[in-house]
Amino acid sequence: MKKNTSKIMVILAIIAMVSTFMVFTGCPGDDAAGLIKVGIVNLPPEESGYRQANVEAMNNVFSTANGYEAKQTNTGDNSEQIAAAKGYIRDGVDYLLISAQNASGWDDTLKSAKDAGIKVILFDRPIDTDVSNYQAALLSDMAYEGKMATDWVLSLGLKPTNLVLIRGAMGSGAEIGRSAAVLEAQKAGKLKIVADGTGGDSWSLEEARKVVEAAIAAKKDFNVIYAQNDGMAQGAVQALEAAGITHGKDGKVKIIGFDFNRFALRNVQAGYWDANMQCNPRQAAEISKWIKSGKLPSGIIYQEELLVTTDTITDEIIDTWGINADPGKGKITR
Amino acid sequence: MINMQRLKQQISHLILPLSVLVILLVINLIKGPEYFSITMTNGAFYGPIPLLLDHASELVILTIGMALVTAASRGQDISIGVGATITSAVFVLFVLNAGEASLLTIVAGFLISCVAGLVIGAFNGTLVSVFKVQPMIATLILLMGGRSIAFLIDGKLSPLLDNPISKQIGTSITISDQIGTEIFNVPISTPIILTAVFIAITALVLKTTNLRLYVESVGINPSAARLNGISPKKIIFLTFLIMGVCTAVAGFIAVNKAARHDSSNLLKFIMMDAILAVAIGGNSLSGGKFSLTGAIIGAYTIEMLSQTLLRLDVGTETLRAFKAVFIIILMVVASPVVRDYAGKILQFARQILQKVRTRGGGGAEGGTGAPDDTDVAGPDIPVKKEE
């Protein structure tokens, strides 16, 4: 008898220990701690100024103070990204946010997330897969950006509009989208592309500068430079400066850049350039809003983005929406 | 007589880069002679050639370092662009923290960035010389991780150098601007001047020291060099240190040109161009004898090639492929094999000519032809000896 009771006591003790242990391990997964578990798979901040702002926004929004328990993996290697995503699925996160390096190869991962009941939200970059494999995608519509910018060029009412097109990395989503509207406008006879160049895979300032220099050397007459990012617009303007061609608000050549770098916005503000088109890296706030409201949209959602000109730019826009370092009011960047 | 032979040998080294350069010049001349026009704009020389010299600055400086590293270590440093990004990040950080971008702070910042360059060179050099890691693998480490380091240094926000207030739009007033473009009242752009000074210093060092001899002997046969009292370890380490200084100077020029520090894209693919320049310069990529003159001409040639392709209005989509095809053609046309073959054909032609002459045919024509042929074939002979 005595032996039996002691045995029972031991068993009870073990059960008690195990159950408390299970309670402790089980807790964070449920809502006892009240934090929403989020796994973020992103690209590394050193990729670009855009990504820098993007990662920063993710860090700020998905913080414990805002009620999130977030884990982040920032890598430019697609297989590492997939491995990280699978890890988060095993961990049992509530939401999985992905900005994929490659648009393909994600099907299995997305399906297993779906099976586990995890809501997948893509941001910034789309994935080539069936829409049913993810909840929603919050993207920048490059074609929309190109259309806004081209509409601005046409609204200048220059007769004729002779445009130098400086593309980004050929074949990239941004290049295709931002070129589309311009090429269409040329087809419709609304403007003429007198020089068509690229800054290459690094969207290089120097290459862009050479494109404009070649156009000047060939005595091509142009009055708009449409550079698909700010660095390339900067290179283009350097070429104009060296050749003594006026540009900006009161100048001959109108300059438009993309991406909303703060230095570019200050240049627009100073009338050194003419316009800039936003490419918003701060999807985090919008996604958080969706999660907190419990009303998740489905399918692809495009962000609304701004185009600023010398007339519409304000300090507030530069503060709130600009990316990278601010040179300070009144300063221009050559 | 000995001098003549040395001169001939030097010229034979330069046949490859010079012939490539001449081909490009001819293409540009055919396209339009305005390529050679130089005008004064805003008080400085302006035209395709001055622009070419200006844009090639960083590449030329890095090519010098690359030629030395290649000659001694029998491998290439592929971290140069990243190295320059880190050194220029140090430069920018110093200047911005110093409060104002005066001449003093800029010079001090430059010297500190040179120290950073030496540290990078020492890192790569140690891996290659002490641990015997292949140069390309050793420098791959920095290539992969370096831009993150630059990001940590520059504060991740691509900071800006001091720039003019908008009242003075169009006038370069800050010192950084003057380094990136032109100094007041000097018609030649500052990068060109800096490059010329750098080339002159390099030439002086090679002239007054035994560096060339040591580097070449280590590159040709490290064991033999060691038996003769030259330490391959030290020499290879030294070439990487020199490379470190080259990256610092190139980074300094590049960041002042751009007026802001862009850690993601600064000099991103320049190592490819630098290696190509060394090769076009007639240098073997497996070490040994080297020609800096050839490498420098090679660097300017590459810059001219990209300018030429833009002048020829090559389609944007096909530009890269076009450039590759062009380089293949240039390298093949100017390669020793083809030159050998051309030499043989010349010889064959000469024999036929001689036969024709012994038969008593056209005397005057053959007479002028023969000396020409020997002149053309002349520089080829030392090349054969070398191999």
mmCIF file of N, CA and C in Angstrom, chain B residues 312-379:
data_model
loop_
_atom_site.group_PDB
_atom_site.id
_atom_site.type_symbol
_atom_site.label_atom_id
_atom_site.label_comp_id
_atom_site.label_asym_id
_atom_site.label_seq_id
_atom_site.Cartn_x
_atom_site.Cartn_y
_atom_site.Cartn_z
ATOM 1 N N LEU B 312 27.323 55.424 -80.710
ATOM 2 C CA LEU B 312 26.821 54.654 -81.847
ATOM 3 C C LEU B 312 25.328 54.375 -81.722
ATOM 4 N N ASP B 313 24.703 54.869 -80.619
ATOM 5 C CA ASP B 313 23.259 54.668 -80.418
ATOM 6 C C ASP B 313 22.871 53.202 -80.410
ATOM 7 N N VAL B 314 23.676 52.405 -79.744
ATOM 8 C CA VAL B 314 23.330 50.994 -79.616
ATOM 9 C C VAL B 314 22.096 50.901 -78.723
ATOM 10 N N GLY B 315 21.153 50.052 -79.084
ATOM 11 C CA GLY B 315 19.906 49.929 -78.323
ATOM 12 C C GLY B 315 20.172 49.598 -76.863
ATOM 13 N N THR B 316 19.328 50.161 -75.989
ATOM 14 C CA THR B 316 19.546 49.977 -74.567
ATOM 15 C C THR B 316 19.554 48.506 -74.166
ATOM 16 N N GLU B 317 18.649 47.736 -74.754
ATOM 17 C CA GLU B 317 18.539 46.330 -74.384
ATOM 18 C C GLU B 317 19.779 45.547 -74.796
ATOM 19 N N THR B 318 20.386 45.952 -75.907
ATOM 20 C CA THR B 318 21.472 45.152 -76.463
ATOM 21 C C THR B 318 22.846 45.686 -76.097
ATOM 22 N N LEU B 319 22.877 46.780 -75.322
ATOM 23 C CA LEU B 319 24.149 47.457 -75.044
ATOM 24 C C LEU B 319 25.183 46.523 -74.433
ATOM 25 N N ARG B 320 24.755 45.768 -73.422
ATOM 26 C CA ARG B 320 25.702 44.908 -72.708
ATOM 27 C C ARG B 320 26.269 43.843 -73.622
ATOM 28 N N ALA B 321 25.375 43.210 -74.392
ATOM 29 C CA ALA B 321 25.816 42.155 -75.304
ATOM 30 C C ALA B 321 26.787 42.738 -76.317
ATOM 31 N N PHE B 322 26.466 43.920 -76.807
ATOM 32 C CA PHE B 322 27.307 44.598 -77.776
ATOM 33 C C PHE B 322 28.702 44.836 -77.206
ATOM 34 N N LYS B 323 28.723 45.300 -75.957
ATOM 35 C CA LYS B 323 30.004 45.583 -75.307
ATOM 36 C C LYS B 323 30.834 44.300 -75.198
ATOM 37 N N ALA B 324 30.158 43.217 -74.821
ATOM 38 C CA ALA B 324 30.866 41.945 -74.669
ATOM 39 C C ALA B 324 31.452 41.493 -75.996
ATOM 40 N N VAL B 325 30.629 41.560 -77.050
ATOM 41 C CA VAL B 325 31.098 41.144 -78.374
ATOM 42 C C VAL B 325 32.290 42.004 -78.797
ATOM 43 N N PHE B 326 32.178 43.293 -78.547
ATOM 44 C CA PHE B 326 33.239 44.223 -78.896
ATOM 45 C C PHE B 326 34.541 43.846 -78.209
ATOM 46 N N ILE B 327 34.448 43.548 -76.915
ATOM 47 C CA ILE B 327 35.652 43.214 -76.159
ATOM 48 C C ILE B 327 36.267 41.927 -76.689
ATOM 49 N N ILE B 328 35.407 40.955 -77.005
ATOM 50 C CA ILE B 328 35.925 39.701 -77.552
ATOM 51 C C ILE B 328 36.701 39.982 -78.844
ATOM 52 N N ILE B 329 36.071 40.759 -79.739
ATOM 53 C CA ILE B 329 36.725 41.042 -81.024
ATOM 54 C C ILE B 329 38.063 41.744 -80.796
ATOM 55 N N LEU B 330 38.046 42.771 -79.930
ATOM 56 C CA LEU B 330 39.281 43.518 -79.678
ATOM 57 C C LEU B 330 40.371 42.602 -79.132
ATOM 58 N N MET B 331 40.001 41.781 -78.162
ATOM 59 C CA MET B 331 41.007 40.927 -77.527
ATOM 60 C C MET B 331 41.551 39.901 -78.506
ATOM 61 N N VAL B 332 40.658 39.348 -79.330
ATOM 62 C CA VAL B 332 41.109 38.330 -80.283
ATOM 63 C C VAL B 332 42.003 38.956 -81.352
ATOM 64 N N VAL B 333 41.536 40.097 -81.884
ATOM 65 C CA VAL B 333 42.317 40.749 -82.940
ATOM 66 C C VAL B 333 43.715 41.086 -82.438
ATOM 67 N N ALA B 334 43.794 41.521 -81.190
ATOM 68 C CA ALA B 334 45.084 41.974 -80.690
ATOM 69 C C ALA B 334 45.835 40.889 -79.922
ATOM 70 N N SER B 335 45.321 39.661 -79.922
ATOM 71 C CA SER B 335 45.961 38.609 -79.126
ATOM 72 C C SER B 335 47.253 38.126 -79.793
ATOM 73 N N PRO B 336 48.197 37.599 -79.004
ATOM 74 C CA PRO B 336 49.472 37.121 -79.551
ATOM 75 C C PRO B 336 49.276 36.066 -80.628
ATOM 76 N N VAL B 337 48.241 35.221 -80.461
ATOM 77 C CA VAL B 337 48.005 34.154 -81.440
ATOM 78 C C VAL B 337 47.745 34.749 -82.814
ATOM 79 N N VAL B 338 46.829 35.704 -82.836
ATOM 80 C CA VAL B 338 46.491 36.323 -84.113
ATOM 81 C C VAL B 338 47.693 37.082 -84.676
ATOM 82 N N ARG B 339 48.437 37.734 -83.747
ATOM 83 C CA ARG B 339 49.615 38.475 -84.209
ATOM 84 C C ARG B 339 50.665 37.526 -84.784
ATOM 85 N N ASP B 340 50.812 36.385 -84.109
ATOM 86 C CA ASP B 340 51.726 35.354 -84.619
ATOM 87 C C ASP B 340 51.324 34.941 -86.022
ATOM 88 N N TYR B 341 50.020 34.702 -86.129
ATOM 89 C CA TYR B 341 49.468 34.249 -87.389
ATOM 90 C C TYR B 341 49.697 35.315 -88.463
ATOM 91 N N ALA B 342 49.432 36.557 -88.074
ATOM 92 C CA ALA B 342 49.634 37.667 -89.012
ATOM 93 C C ALA B 342 51.100 37.722 -89.425
ATOM 94 N N GLY B 343 51.985 37.483 -88.440
ATOM 95 C CA GLY B 343 53.414 37.487 -88.727
ATOM 96 C C GLY B 343 53.757 36.415 -89.750
ATOM 97 N N LYS B 344 53.158 35.242 -89.578
ATOM 98 C CA LYS B 344 53.425 34.137 -90.504
ATOM 99 C C LYS B 344 52.936 34.479 -91.907
ATOM 100 N N ILE B 345 51.745 35.064 -91.943
ATOM 101 C CA ILE B 345 51.207 35.439 -93.251
ATOM 102 C C ILE B 345 52.134 36.449 -93.919
ATOM 103 N N LEU B 346 52.613 37.402 -93.106
ATOM 104 C CA LEU B 346 53.534 38.408 -93.639
ATOM 105 C C LEU B 346 54.775 37.737 -94.209
ATOM 106 N N GLN B 347 55.290 36.772 -93.417
ATOM 107 C CA GLN B 347 56.500 36.073 -93.845
ATOM 108 C C GLN B 347 56.247 35.354 -95.171
ATOM 109 N N PHE B 348 55.089 34.693 -95.203
ATOM 110 C CA PHE B 348 54.708 33.950 -96.403
ATOM 111 C C PHE B 348 54.652 34.898 -97.601
ATOM 112 N N ALA B 349 54.022 36.052 -97.363
ATOM 113 C CA ALA B 349 53.890 37.052 -98.428
ATOM 114 C C ALA B 349 55.275 37.510 -98.885
ATOM 115 N N ARG B 350 56.165 37.672 -97.890
ATOM 116 C CA ARG B 350 57.515 38.128 -98.213
ATOM 117 C C ARG B 350 58.238 37.100 -99.086
ATOM 118 N N GLN B 351 58.056 35.815 -98.714
ATOM 119 C CA GLN B 351 58.686 34.759 -99.507
ATOM 120 C C GLN B 351 58.194 34.792 -100.946
ATOM 121 N N ILE B 352 56.876 34.937 -101.064
ATOM 122 C CA ILE B 352 56.310 34.980 -102.426
ATOM 123 C C ILE B 352 56.895 36.167 -103.177
ATOM 124 N N LEU B 353 56.956 37.316 -102.452
ATOM 125 C CA LEU B 353 57.505 38.528 -103.060
ATOM 126 C C LEU B 353 58.922 38.279 -103.555
ATOM 127 N N GLN B 354 59.701 37.613 -102.652
ATOM 128 C CA GLN B 354 61.097 37.350 -102.996
ATOM 129 C C GLN B 354 61.185 36.470 -104.247
ATOM 130 N N LYS B 355 60.282 35.442 -104.265
ATOM 131 C CA LYS B 355 60.271 34.547 -105.431
ATOM 132 C C LYS B 355 59.983 35.345 -106.688
ATOM 133 N N VAL B 356 58.976 36.214 -106.522
ATOM 134 C CA VAL B 356 58.590 37.048 -107.670
ATOM 135 C C VAL B 356 59.789 37.889 -108.115
ATOM 136 N N ARG B 357 60.504 38.429 -107.099
ATOM 137 C CA ARG B 357 61.626 39.306 -107.399
ATOM 138 C C ARG B 357 62.756 38.537 -108.088
ATOM 139 N N THR B 358 63.070 37.304 -107.565
ATOM 140 C CA THR B 358 64.146 36.529 -108.169
ATOM 141 C C THR B 358 63.809 36.170 -109.610
ATOM 142 N N ARG B 359 62.491 36.070 -109.871
ATOM 143 C CA ARG B 359 62.104 35.823 -111.260
ATOM 144 C C ARG B 359 62.295 37.074 -112.094
ATOM 145 N N GLY B 360 62.485 38.202 -111.381
ATOM 146 C CA GLY B 360 62.779 39.441 -112.091
ATOM 147 C C GLY B 360 61.556 40.303 -112.312
ATOM 148 N N GLY B 361 60.499 40.123 -111.517
ATOM 149 C CA GLY B 361 59.289 40.932 -111.624
ATOM 150 C C GLY B 361 59.441 42.260 -110.904
ATOM 151 N N GLY B 362 58.419 43.096 -110.981
ATOM 152 C CA GLY B 362 58.306 44.456 -110.431
ATOM 153 C C GLY B 362 59.303 44.837 -109.349
ATOM 154 N N GLY B 363 60.386 45.467 -109.717
ATOM 155 C CA GLY B 363 61.461 45.789 -108.782
ATOM 156 C C GLY B 363 61.091 46.876 -107.794
ATOM 157 N N ALA B 364 60.596 47.994 -108.300
ATOM 158 C CA ALA B 364 60.369 49.170 -107.442
ATOM 159 C C ALA B 364 59.336 48.859 -106.349
ATOM 160 N N GLU B 365 58.282 48.178 -106.737
ATOM 161 C CA GLU B 365 57.215 47.904 -105.784
ATOM 162 C C GLU B 365 57.706 47.012 -104.633
ATOM 163 N N GLY B 366 58.389 45.963 -105.013
ATOM 164 C CA GLY B 366 58.924 45.034 -104.017
ATOM 165 C C GLY B 366 59.925 45.749 -103.125
ATOM 166 N N GLY B 367 60.670 46.663 -103.705
ATOM 167 C CA GLY B 367 61.697 47.372 -102.939
ATOM 168 C C GLY B 367 61.106 48.169 -101.797
ATOM 169 N N THR B 368 59.984 48.862 -102.050
ATOM 170 C CA THR B 368 59.385 49.649 -100.966
ATOM 171 C C THR B 368 58.645 48.736 -99.991
ATOM 172 N N GLY B 369 58.159 47.623 -100.517
ATOM 173 C CA GLY B 369 57.377 46.729 -99.662
ATOM 174 C C GLY B 369 58.229 46.047 -98.610
ATOM 175 N N ALA B 370 59.412 45.627 -98.973
ATOM 176 C CA ALA B 370 60.212 44.820 -98.062
ATOM 177 C C ALA B 370 60.587 45.522 -96.753
ATOM 178 N N PRO B 371 61.117 46.747 -96.819
ATOM 179 C CA PRO B 371 61.500 47.397 -95.561
ATOM 180 C C PRO B 371 60.286 47.604 -94.656
ATOM 181 N N ASP B 372 59.151 47.934 -95.273
ATOM 182 C CA ASP B 372 57.925 48.102 -94.484
ATOM 183 C C ASP B 372 57.629 46.844 -93.690
ATOM 184 N N ASP B 373 57.739 45.745 -94.361
ATOM 185 C CA ASP B 373 57.414 44.478 -93.726
ATOM 186 C C ASP B 373 58.297 44.216 -92.516
ATOM 187 N N THR B 374 59.599 44.467 -92.675
ATOM 188 C CA THR B 374 60.491 44.199 -91.550
ATOM 189 C C THR B 374 60.142 45.115 -90.377
ATOM 190 N N ASP B 375 59.746 46.337 -90.715
ATOM 191 C CA ASP B 375 59.368 47.265 -89.638
ATOM 192 C C ASP B 375 58.165 46.729 -88.861
ATOM 193 N N VAL B 376 57.207 46.244 -89.616
ATOM 194 C CA VAL B 376 55.992 45.764 -88.954
ATOM 195 C C VAL B 376 56.305 44.518 -88.131
ATOM 196 N N ALA B 377 57.107 43.639 -88.708
ATOM 197 C CA ALA B 377 57.385 42.395 -88.017
ATOM 198 C C ALA B 377 58.327 42.605 -86.835
ATOM 199 N N GLY B 378 59.096 43.691 -86.896
ATOM 200 C CA GLY B 378 60.111 43.939 -85.870
ATOM 201 C C GLY B 378 59.617 43.811 -84.440
ATOM 202 N N PRO B 379 58.621 44.571 -84.061
ATOM 203 C CA PRO B 379 58.197 44.559 -82.648
ATOM 204 C C PRO B 379 57.663 43.196 -82.222
#
